[in-house]
Amino acid sequence: MIINGLEIAKDCRAKLKEKIDKMEIKPCLAVILVGDDPASQIYVANKEKAATEVGIISKIFRLEKTTKEQDLLNLIEILNQDKNVHGILVQLPLPKEIDEKKVILAISPEKDVDGFHPMNLGKLVAGIKGLVACTPKGCLKLIKSVQSDLTGLNAIVIGRSTIVGKPMAQLLLQENCTVMMTHSKTKNLPELCQQADIVVVAVGKPNFVQGNWIKSSAIVIDVGINRLDTGKLCGDVDFNNVSCAAITPVPKGVGPMTIAMLLENTLEAFENQNS
């Protein structure tokens, strides 16, 4: 089974639009783009289009690559104080002269629709309701589109980033999975993978996970997106040689869900601020 992230994301956006259409005041998302990175420009354009389609007001702030860190922090503080702005997203990566951690910390946790702020990560660990990082949140919806009850399943998360791996492990724990977090120093990774009912991979290495690592009944979520020398896109999993119960393709798997969850987080932030 190929998990169609494009269709599932489309359904999520339709439900959001239906809800937002009935609202007198619309949620507002502010997106800050620093520099002219081509990939970042495409991501921001896609986010702006998706937000507009569901009825979210989108404000894009395009700053020069030479923008000073303090000027960016000042803009974030203005948006933090603006009651008409409900979500703030700073497109990463930032120019190397700007400290990403400092920028993430500057965003009000209540408006942190990316779910990267330590306050929101801490809430996730503590089991307290907060804004959850978009990609792992979308991954969980994809998994549950195949199997709604994950209680007792063995899950393995390959990659321990704070953007995907760590929050993904926490979400799976909340679903009563037995979770193993693995990384570049893990020994016997293929053997560990073979025991997993759920495999989530986010390492940024083309075709890293081999077909014989995956058991036939597993659900595989491939977060990676890599461009080969041929120009073709591929994931972190050797898609063509995996035989399993369900798997996400690359592209049209996790990517569309990340944007859908960003919109969902924006609505959630709006509701929290106006409750």
PDB file of C-alpha atoms in Angstrom:
ATOM      1  CA  MET A   1       0.000   0.000   0.000  1.00  0.00           C
ATOM      2  CA  ILE A   2       1.299   3.431  -0.979  1.00  0.00           C
ATOM      3  CA  ILE A   3       0.245   6.036   1.606  1.00  0.00           C
ATOM      4  CA  ASN A   4      -1.002   8.993  -0.451  1.00  0.00           C
ATOM      5  CA  GLY A   5       0.122  12.000   1.568  1.00  0.00           C
ATOM      6  CA  LEU A   6      -1.138  14.334  -1.137  1.00  0.00           C
ATOM      7  CA  GLU A   7      -4.734  13.108  -0.782  1.00  0.00           C
ATOM      8  CA  ILE A   8      -4.681  12.929   3.016  1.00  0.00           C
ATOM      9  CA  ALA A   9      -3.289  16.485   3.183  1.00  0.00           C
ATOM     10  CA  LYS A  10      -5.974  17.633   0.733  1.00  0.00           C
ATOM     11  CA  ASP A  11      -8.648  16.194   3.020  1.00  0.00           C
ATOM     12  CA  CYS A  12      -7.096  17.942   6.053  1.00  0.00           C
ATOM     13  CA  ARG A  13      -7.061  21.279   4.205  1.00  0.00           C
ATOM     14  CA  ALA A  14     -10.696  20.858   3.112  1.00  0.00           C
ATOM     15  CA  LYS A  15     -11.777  20.350   6.745  1.00  0.00           C
ATOM     16  CA  LEU A  16      -9.779  23.404   7.825  1.00  0.00           C
ATOM     17  CA  LYS A  17     -11.335  25.532   5.071  1.00  0.00           C
ATOM     18  CA  GLU A  18     -14.829  24.444   6.072  1.00  0.00           C
ATOM     19  CA  LYS A  19     -14.164  25.547   9.640  1.00  0.00           C
ATOM     20  CA  ILE A  20     -12.402  28.824   8.776  1.00  0.00           C
ATOM     21  CA  ASP A  21     -15.097  29.827   6.249  1.00  0.00           C
ATOM     22  CA  LYS A  22     -17.566  30.036   9.151  1.00  0.00           C
ATOM     23  CA  MET A  23     -15.321  32.338  11.196  1.00  0.00           C
ATOM     24  CA  GLU A  24     -15.823  36.110  11.187  1.00  0.00           C
ATOM     25  CA  ILE A  25     -12.195  36.821  12.138  1.00  0.00           C
ATOM     26  CA  LYS A  26      -9.626  34.795  10.212  1.00  0.00           C
ATOM     27  CA  PRO A  27      -6.359  33.387  11.576  1.00  0.00           C
ATOM     28  CA  CYS A  28      -3.226  35.201  10.399  1.00  0.00           C
ATOM     29  CA  LEU A  29       0.140  33.568   9.687  1.00  0.00           C
ATOM     30  CA  ALA A  30       3.312  35.657   9.416  1.00  0.00           C
ATOM     31  CA  VAL A  31       6.181  34.045   7.497  1.00  0.00           C
ATOM     32  CA  ILE A  32       9.681  35.547   7.541  1.00  0.00           C
ATOM     33  CA  LEU A  33      12.111  34.679   4.748  1.00  0.00           C
ATOM     34  CA  VAL A  34      15.703  35.884   5.078  1.00  0.00           C
ATOM     35  CA  GLY A  35      17.846  35.764   1.922  1.00  0.00           C
ATOM     36  CA  ASP A  36      17.242  34.290  -1.521  1.00  0.00           C
ATOM     37  CA  ASP A  37      17.728  30.532  -1.084  1.00  0.00           C
ATOM     38  CA  PRO A  38      15.787  29.000  -4.027  1.00  0.00           C
ATOM     39  CA  ALA A  39      14.421  26.035  -2.052  1.00  0.00           C
ATOM     40  CA  SER A  40      13.269  28.312   0.772  1.00  0.00           C
ATOM     41  CA  GLN A  41      11.523  30.603  -1.707  1.00  0.00           C
ATOM     42  CA  ILE A  42       9.595  27.625  -3.111  1.00  0.00           C
ATOM     43  CA  TYR A  43       8.638  26.427   0.382  1.00  0.00           C
ATOM     44  CA  VAL A  44       7.390  29.896   1.367  1.00  0.00           C
ATOM     45  CA  ALA A  45       5.401  30.253  -1.869  1.00  0.00           C
ATOM     46  CA  ASN A  46       3.771  26.845  -1.269  1.00  0.00           C
ATOM     47  CA  LYS A  47       2.898  27.789   2.314  1.00  0.00           C
ATOM     48  CA  GLU A  48       1.428  31.114   1.214  1.00  0.00           C
ATOM     49  CA  LYS A  49      -0.698  29.437  -1.467  1.00  0.00           C
ATOM     50  CA  ALA A  50      -1.953  26.725   0.911  1.00  0.00           C
ATOM     51  CA  ALA A  51      -2.795  29.280   3.627  1.00  0.00           C
ATOM     52  CA  THR A  52      -4.755  31.458   1.204  1.00  0.00           C
ATOM     53  CA  GLU A  53      -6.698  28.452  -0.100  1.00  0.00           C
ATOM     54  CA  VAL A  54      -8.052  27.573   3.360  1.00  0.00           C
ATOM     55  CA  GLY A  55      -8.815  31.183   4.290  1.00  0.00           C
ATOM     56  CA  ILE A  56      -5.820  31.958   6.514  1.00  0.00           C
ATOM     57  CA  ILE A  57      -4.438  35.474   6.086  1.00  0.00           C
ATOM     58  CA  SER A  58      -0.803  35.190   5.023  1.00  0.00           C
ATOM     59  CA  LYS A  59       1.763  37.930   5.634  1.00  0.00           C
ATOM     60  CA  ILE A  60       5.167  37.367   4.046  1.00  0.00           C
ATOM     61  CA  PHE A  61       8.197  39.342   5.226  1.00  0.00           C
ATOM     62  CA  ARG A  62      11.072  39.022   2.750  1.00  0.00           C
ATOM     63  CA  LEU A  63      14.340  40.266   4.217  1.00  0.00           C
ATOM     64  CA  GLU A  64      17.715  40.726   2.548  1.00  0.00           C
ATOM     65  CA  LYS A  65      20.441  38.137   3.094  1.00  0.00           C
ATOM     66  CA  THR A  66      22.481  40.887   4.766  1.00  0.00           C
ATOM     67  CA  THR A  67      19.795  41.461   7.438  1.00  0.00           C
ATOM     68  CA  LYS A  68      21.357  41.758  10.890  1.00  0.00           C
ATOM     69  CA  GLU A  69      20.342  39.287  13.572  1.00  0.00           C
ATOM     70  CA  GLN A  70      19.030  42.055  15.850  1.00  0.00           C
ATOM     71  CA  ASP A  71      16.820  43.457  13.080  1.00  0.00           C
ATOM     72  CA  LEU A  72      15.263  40.013  12.630  1.00  0.00           C
ATOM     73  CA  LEU A  73      14.741  39.684  16.393  1.00  0.00           C
ATOM     74  CA  ASN A  74      13.120  43.134  16.466  1.00  0.00           C
ATOM     75  CA  LEU A  75      10.673  42.113  13.720  1.00  0.00           C
ATOM     76  CA  ILE A  76       9.793  38.917  15.599  1.00  0.00           C
ATOM     77  CA  GLU A  77       9.070  40.952  18.754  1.00  0.00           C
ATOM     78  CA  ILE A  78       6.773  43.291  16.804  1.00  0.00           C
ATOM     79  CA  LEU A  79       4.873  40.242  15.489  1.00  0.00           C
ATOM     80  CA  ASN A  80       4.784  38.712  18.985  1.00  0.00           C
ATOM     81  CA  GLN A  81       2.997  41.833  20.230  1.00  0.00           C
ATOM     82  CA  ASP A  82       0.636  42.131  17.231  1.00  0.00           C
ATOM     83  CA  LYS A  83      -2.730  40.696  18.328  1.00  0.00           C
ATOM     84  CA  ASN A  84      -3.782  40.379  14.681  1.00  0.00           C
ATOM     85  CA  VAL A  85      -0.966  37.896  14.017  1.00  0.00           C
ATOM     86  CA  HIS A  86      -1.638  34.425  15.435  1.00  0.00           C
ATOM     87  CA  GLY A  87       1.238  32.359  14.029  1.00  0.00           C
ATOM     88  CA  ILE A  88       4.880  33.166  13.292  1.00  0.00           C
ATOM     89  CA  LEU A  89       7.182  31.058  11.139  1.00  0.00           C
ATOM     90  CA  VAL A  90      10.811  31.862  10.314  1.00  0.00           C
ATOM     91  CA  GLN A  91      11.862  29.870   7.255  1.00  0.00           C
ATOM     92  CA  LEU A  92      15.006  27.819   7.877  1.00  0.00           C
ATOM     93  CA  PRO A  93      17.876  27.650   7.139  1.00  0.00           C
ATOM     94  CA  LEU A  94      18.958  31.177   8.025  1.00  0.00           C
ATOM     95  CA  PRO A  95      22.194  32.864   6.837  1.00  0.00           C
ATOM     96  CA  LYS A  96      25.122  31.543   8.871  1.00  0.00           C
ATOM     97  CA  GLU A  97      25.609  34.938  10.568  1.00  0.00           C
ATOM     98  CA  ILE A  98      22.265  34.526  12.357  1.00  0.00           C
ATOM     99  CA  ASP A  99      21.877  32.200  15.353  1.00  0.00           C
ATOM    100  CA  GLU A 100      18.894  29.931  14.576  1.00  0.00           C
ATOM    101  CA  LYS A 101      18.473  28.877  18.225  1.00  0.00           C
ATOM    102  CA  LYS A 102      18.247  32.493  19.340  1.00  0.00           C
ATOM    103  CA  VAL A 103      15.648  33.200  16.659  1.00  0.00           C
ATOM    104  CA  ILE A 104      13.509  30.173  17.619  1.00  0.00           C
ATOM    105  CA  LEU A 105      13.658  31.215  21.295  1.00  0.00           C
ATOM    106  CA  ALA A 106      12.512  34.737  20.348  1.00  0.00           C
ATOM    107  CA  ILE A 107       9.188  33.536  18.928  1.00  0.00           C
ATOM    108  CA  SER A 108       6.338  33.534  21.439  1.00  0.00           C
ATOM    109  CA  PRO A 109       5.520  29.869  22.253  1.00  0.00           C
ATOM    110  CA  GLU A 110       1.814  30.668  21.711  1.00  0.00           C
ATOM    111  CA  LYS A 111       2.594  31.735  18.117  1.00  0.00           C
ATOM    112  CA  ASP A 112       5.264  29.101  17.404  1.00  0.00           C
ATOM    113  CA  VAL A 113       3.330  27.246  14.676  1.00  0.00           C
ATOM    114  CA  ASP A 114       6.470  25.312  13.668  1.00  0.00           C
ATOM    115  CA  GLY A 115       6.477  23.745  17.146  1.00  0.00           C
ATOM    116  CA  PHE A 116      10.235  24.250  17.535  1.00  0.00           C
ATOM    117  CA  HIS A 117      10.288  26.365  20.722  1.00  0.00           C
ATOM    118  CA  PRO A 118      11.677  24.499  23.774  1.00  0.00           C
ATOM    119  CA  MET A 119       8.479  25.370  25.654  1.00  0.00           C
ATOM    120  CA  ASN A 120       6.379  23.461  23.094  1.00  0.00           C
ATOM    121  CA  LEU A 121       8.859  20.585  22.930  1.00  0.00           C
ATOM    122  CA  GLY A 122       8.763  20.409  26.722  1.00  0.00           C
ATOM    123  CA  LYS A 123       4.962  20.333  26.745  1.00  0.00           C
ATOM    124  CA  LEU A 124       5.058  17.433  24.304  1.00  0.00           C
ATOM    125  CA  VAL A 125       7.394  15.462  26.583  1.00  0.00           C
ATOM    126  CA  ALA A 126       5.232  16.271  29.608  1.00  0.00           C
ATOM    127  CA  GLY A 127       2.024  15.291  27.831  1.00  0.00           C
ATOM    128  CA  ILE A 128       0.638  18.846  28.038  1.00  0.00           C
ATOM    129  CA  LYS A 129      -1.311  20.275  25.116  1.00  0.00           C
ATOM    130  CA  GLY A 130       0.847  22.565  22.966  1.00  0.00           C
ATOM    131  CA  LEU A 131       1.845  23.260  19.386  1.00  0.00           C
ATOM    132  CA  VAL A 132       3.489  20.132  17.940  1.00  0.00           C
ATOM    133  CA  ALA A 133       6.198  20.196  15.246  1.00  0.00           C
ATOM    134  CA  CYS A 134       4.473  19.946  11.862  1.00  0.00           C
ATOM    135  CA  THR A 135       6.392  17.077  10.234  1.00  0.00           C
ATOM    136  CA  PRO A 136       6.100  14.516  13.076  1.00  0.00           C
ATOM    137  CA  LYS A 137       2.485  15.565  13.616  1.00  0.00           C
ATOM    138  CA  GLY A 138       1.807  14.858   9.932  1.00  0.00           C
ATOM    139  CA  CYS A 139       3.722  11.563  10.098  1.00  0.00           C
ATOM    140  CA  LEU A 140       1.491  10.358  12.918  1.00  0.00           C
ATOM    141  CA  LYS A 141      -1.638  11.134  10.876  1.00  0.00           C
ATOM    142  CA  LEU A 142      -0.185   9.146   7.968  1.00  0.00           C
ATOM    143  CA  ILE A 143       0.530   6.166  10.231  1.00  0.00           C
ATOM    144  CA  LYS A 144      -2.970   6.313  11.714  1.00  0.00           C
ATOM    145  CA  SER A 145      -4.507   6.438   8.236  1.00  0.00           C
ATOM    146  CA  VAL A 146      -3.273   2.835   7.930  1.00  0.00           C
ATOM    147  CA  GLN A 147      -3.843   1.665  11.510  1.00  0.00           C
ATOM    148  CA  SER A 148      -5.859   3.753  13.963  1.00  0.00           C
ATOM    149  CA  ASP A 149      -4.852   1.927  17.164  1.00  0.00           C
ATOM    150  CA  LEU A 150      -1.087   1.739  17.644  1.00  0.00           C
ATOM    151  CA  THR A 151      -1.164   0.355  21.195  1.00  0.00           C
ATOM    152  CA  GLY A 152       1.626  -2.125  21.873  1.00  0.00           C
ATOM    153  CA  LEU A 153       3.315  -1.804  18.475  1.00  0.00           C
ATOM    154  CA  ASN A 154       7.112  -1.634  18.234  1.00  0.00           C
ATOM    155  CA  ALA A 155       8.254   1.604  16.605  1.00  0.00           C
ATOM    156  CA  ILE A 156      11.728   2.659  15.532  1.00  0.00           C
ATOM    157  CA  VAL A 157      12.686   6.264  14.787  1.00  0.00           C
ATOM    158  CA  ILE A 158      15.882   6.663  12.778  1.00  0.00           C
ATOM    159  CA  GLY A 159      17.338  10.131  13.315  1.00  0.00           C
ATOM    160  CA  ARG A 160      17.284  12.152  16.549  1.00  0.00           C
ATOM    161  CA  SER A 161      16.786  15.744  15.378  1.00  0.00           C
ATOM    162  CA  THR A 162      14.653  18.083  17.506  1.00  0.00           C
ATOM    163  CA  ILE A 163      12.632  18.921  14.383  1.00  0.00           C
ATOM    164  CA  VAL A 164      11.547  15.355  13.530  1.00  0.00           C
ATOM    165  CA  GLY A 165      13.103  12.458  15.448  1.00  0.00           C
ATOM    166  CA  LYS A 166      12.673  13.483  19.082  1.00  0.00           C
ATOM    167  CA  PRO A 167       9.101  14.828  18.811  1.00  0.00           C
ATOM    168  CA  MET A 168       8.164  11.823  16.636  1.00  0.00           C
ATOM    169  CA  ALA A 169       9.298   9.447  19.371  1.00  0.00           C
ATOM    170  CA  GLN A 170       7.228  11.333  21.949  1.00  0.00           C
ATOM    171  CA  LEU A 171       4.096  11.226  19.766  1.00  0.00           C
ATOM    172  CA  LEU A 172       4.480   7.476  19.298  1.00  0.00           C
ATOM    173  CA  LEU A 173       4.952   7.019  23.052  1.00  0.00           C
ATOM    174  CA  GLN A 174       1.683   8.879  23.601  1.00  0.00           C
ATOM    175  CA  GLU A 175       0.047   6.353  21.262  1.00  0.00           C
ATOM    176  CA  ASN A 176       1.285   3.576  23.591  1.00  0.00           C
ATOM    177  CA  CYS A 177       3.957   2.284  21.211  1.00  0.00           C
ATOM    178  CA  THR A 178       7.215   0.800  22.453  1.00  0.00           C
ATOM    179  CA  VAL A 179       9.669   3.240  20.888  1.00  0.00           C
ATOM    180  CA  MET A 180      13.344   2.876  20.016  1.00  0.00           C
ATOM    181  CA  MET A 181      15.253   6.027  19.061  1.00  0.00           C
ATOM    182  CA  THR A 182      18.287   5.331  16.849  1.00  0.00           C
ATOM    183  CA  HIS A 183      21.029   7.475  15.352  1.00  0.00           C
ATOM    184  CA  SER A 184      24.454   7.419  13.674  1.00  0.00           C
ATOM    185  CA  LYS A 185      26.079   5.697  16.677  1.00  0.00           C
ATOM    186  CA  THR A 186      23.468   2.911  16.946  1.00  0.00           C
ATOM    187  CA  LYS A 187      24.812  -0.625  16.553  1.00  0.00           C
ATOM    188  CA  ASN A 188      23.038  -3.397  14.621  1.00  0.00           C
ATOM    189  CA  LEU A 189      20.526  -1.006  13.048  1.00  0.00           C
ATOM    190  CA  PRO A 190      19.301  -3.459  10.354  1.00  0.00           C
ATOM    191  CA  GLU A 191      18.461  -6.080  12.985  1.00  0.00           C
ATOM    192  CA  LEU A 192      16.645  -3.509  15.126  1.00  0.00           C
ATOM    193  CA  CYS A 193      14.614  -2.337  12.118  1.00  0.00           C
ATOM    194  CA  GLN A 194      13.536  -5.882  11.352  1.00  0.00           C
ATOM    195  CA  GLN A 195      11.714  -6.003  14.712  1.00  0.00           C
ATOM    196  CA  ALA A 196       9.705  -2.820  14.110  1.00  0.00           C
ATOM    197  CA  ASP A 197       6.014  -2.567  13.230  1.00  0.00           C
ATOM    198  CA  ILE A 198       6.458   1.163  12.509  1.00  0.00           C
ATOM    199  CA  VAL A 199       9.590   2.646  10.927  1.00  0.00           C
ATOM    200  CA  VAL A 200      10.078   6.430  10.677  1.00  0.00           C
ATOM    201  CA  VAL A 201      13.243   7.528   8.872  1.00  0.00           C
ATOM    202  CA  ALA A 202      14.648  11.093   8.856  1.00  0.00           C
ATOM    203  CA  VAL A 203      18.399  11.095   8.236  1.00  0.00           C
ATOM    204  CA  GLY A 204      18.867  12.849   4.879  1.00  0.00           C
ATOM    205  CA  LYS A 205      20.761   9.977   3.223  1.00  0.00           C
ATOM    206  CA  PRO A 206      19.501   8.647  -0.117  1.00  0.00           C
ATOM    207  CA  ASN A 207      18.206   5.030   0.052  1.00  0.00           C
ATOM    208  CA  PHE A 208      19.847   4.567   3.458  1.00  0.00           C
ATOM    209  CA  VAL A 209      17.338   2.005   4.751  1.00  0.00           C
ATOM    210  CA  GLN A 210      17.564  -1.182   2.678  1.00  0.00           C
ATOM    211  CA  GLY A 211      14.671  -3.417   1.675  1.00  0.00           C
ATOM    212  CA  ASN A 212      15.818  -6.366   3.785  1.00  0.00           C
ATOM    213  CA  TRP A 213      15.751  -4.179   6.933  1.00  0.00           C
ATOM    214  CA  ILE A 214      11.947  -3.992   6.836  1.00  0.00           C
ATOM    215  CA  LYS A 215       9.515  -6.751   7.753  1.00  0.00           C
ATOM    216  CA  SER A 216       6.535  -7.389   5.509  1.00  0.00           C
ATOM    217  CA  SER A 217       3.919  -6.203   8.023  1.00  0.00           C
ATOM    218  CA  ALA A 218       5.614  -2.837   8.789  1.00  0.00           C
ATOM    219  CA  ILE A 219       4.339   0.699   8.182  1.00  0.00           C
ATOM    220  CA  VAL A 220       7.192   2.839   6.811  1.00  0.00           C
ATOM    221  CA  ILE A 221       7.247   6.651   6.908  1.00  0.00           C
ATOM    222  CA  ASP A 222      10.056   8.179   4.830  1.00  0.00           C
ATOM    223  CA  VAL A 223      10.691  11.791   5.856  1.00  0.00           C
ATOM    224  CA  GLY A 224      13.858  12.192   3.767  1.00  0.00           C
ATOM    225  CA  ILE A 225      13.943  14.079   0.492  1.00  0.00           C
ATOM    226  CA  ASN A 226      17.216  13.886  -1.426  1.00  0.00           C
ATOM    227  CA  ARG A 227      18.189  14.930  -4.940  1.00  0.00           C
ATOM    228  CA  LEU A 228      20.362  12.436  -6.810  1.00  0.00           C
ATOM    229  CA  ASP A 229      23.011  13.361  -9.406  1.00  0.00           C
ATOM    230  CA  THR A 230      20.419  12.489 -12.070  1.00  0.00           C
ATOM    231  CA  GLY A 231      18.152  15.210 -10.692  1.00  0.00           C
ATOM    232  CA  LYS A 232      15.615  12.663  -9.470  1.00  0.00           C
ATOM    233  CA  LEU A 233      14.219  12.940  -5.949  1.00  0.00           C
ATOM    234  CA  CYS A 234      14.373  10.010  -3.553  1.00  0.00           C
ATOM    235  CA  GLY A 235      13.845   9.355   0.133  1.00  0.00           C
ATOM    236  CA  ASP A 236      15.938   7.822   2.893  1.00  0.00           C
ATOM    237  CA  VAL A 237      14.368   4.405   2.215  1.00  0.00           C
ATOM    238  CA  ASP A 238      15.183   2.208  -0.807  1.00  0.00           C
ATOM    239  CA  PHE A 239      11.547   2.452  -1.939  1.00  0.00           C
ATOM    240  CA  ASN A 240      11.787   0.131  -4.957  1.00  0.00           C
ATOM    241  CA  ASN A 241      13.199  -2.751  -2.913  1.00  0.00           C
ATOM    242  CA  VAL A 242      10.978  -2.564   0.171  1.00  0.00           C
ATOM    243  CA  SER A 243       8.122  -5.020   0.609  1.00  0.00           C
ATOM    244  CA  CYS A 244       5.917  -3.910   3.513  1.00  0.00           C
ATOM    245  CA  ALA A 245       2.314  -3.272   4.562  1.00  0.00           C
ATOM    246  CA  ALA A 246       2.390   0.477   3.779  1.00  0.00           C
ATOM    247  CA  ILE A 247       4.953   3.105   2.815  1.00  0.00           C
ATOM    248  CA  THR A 248       5.048   6.810   1.968  1.00  0.00           C
ATOM    249  CA  PRO A 249       6.462   7.784  -1.436  1.00  0.00           C
ATOM    250  CA  VAL A 250       8.939  10.598  -2.077  1.00  0.00           C
ATOM    251  CA  PRO A 251       7.684  13.056  -3.163  1.00  0.00           C
ATOM    252  CA  LYS A 252       3.914  13.251  -2.392  1.00  0.00           C
ATOM    253  CA  GLY A 253       4.241  11.557   0.978  1.00  0.00           C
ATOM    254  CA  VAL A 254       5.256  13.473   4.094  1.00  0.00           C
ATOM    255  CA  GLY A 255       5.841  16.885   2.427  1.00  0.00           C
ATOM    256  CA  PRO A 256       2.208  17.849   1.785  1.00  0.00           C
ATOM    257  CA  MET A 257       1.285  16.793   5.319  1.00  0.00           C
ATOM    258  CA  THR A 258       3.888  19.134   6.835  1.00  0.00           C
ATOM    259  CA  ILE A 259       2.192  22.137   5.215  1.00  0.00           C
ATOM    260  CA  ALA A 260      -1.283  20.879   6.173  1.00  0.00           C
ATOM    261  CA  MET A 261      -0.173  20.597   9.802  1.00  0.00           C
ATOM    262  CA  LEU A 262       1.290  24.116   9.677  1.00  0.00           C
ATOM    263  CA  LEU A 263      -2.170  25.397   8.731  1.00  0.00           C
ATOM    264  CA  GLU A 264      -3.761  23.266  11.453  1.00  0.00           C
ATOM    265  CA  ASN A 265      -1.310  24.684  14.007  1.00  0.00           C
ATOM    266  CA  THR A 266      -2.125  28.235  12.866  1.00  0.00           C
ATOM    267  CA  LEU A 267      -5.828  27.650  13.487  1.00  0.00           C
ATOM    268  CA  GLU A 268      -5.038  26.030  16.848  1.00  0.00           C
ATOM    269  CA  ALA A 269      -2.863  29.013  17.845  1.00  0.00           C
ATOM    270  CA  PHE A 270      -5.676  31.400  16.833  1.00  0.00           C
ATOM    271  CA  GLU A 271      -8.212  29.457  18.910  1.00  0.00           C
ATOM    272  CA  ASN A 272      -5.888  29.368  21.940  1.00  0.00           C
ATOM    273  CA  GLN A 273      -5.290  33.119  21.751  1.00  0.00           C
ATOM    274  CA  ASN A 274      -9.002  33.866  21.425  1.00  0.00           C
ATOM    275  CA  SER A 275     -10.423  31.302  23.841  1.00  0.00           C
TER     276      SER A 275
END
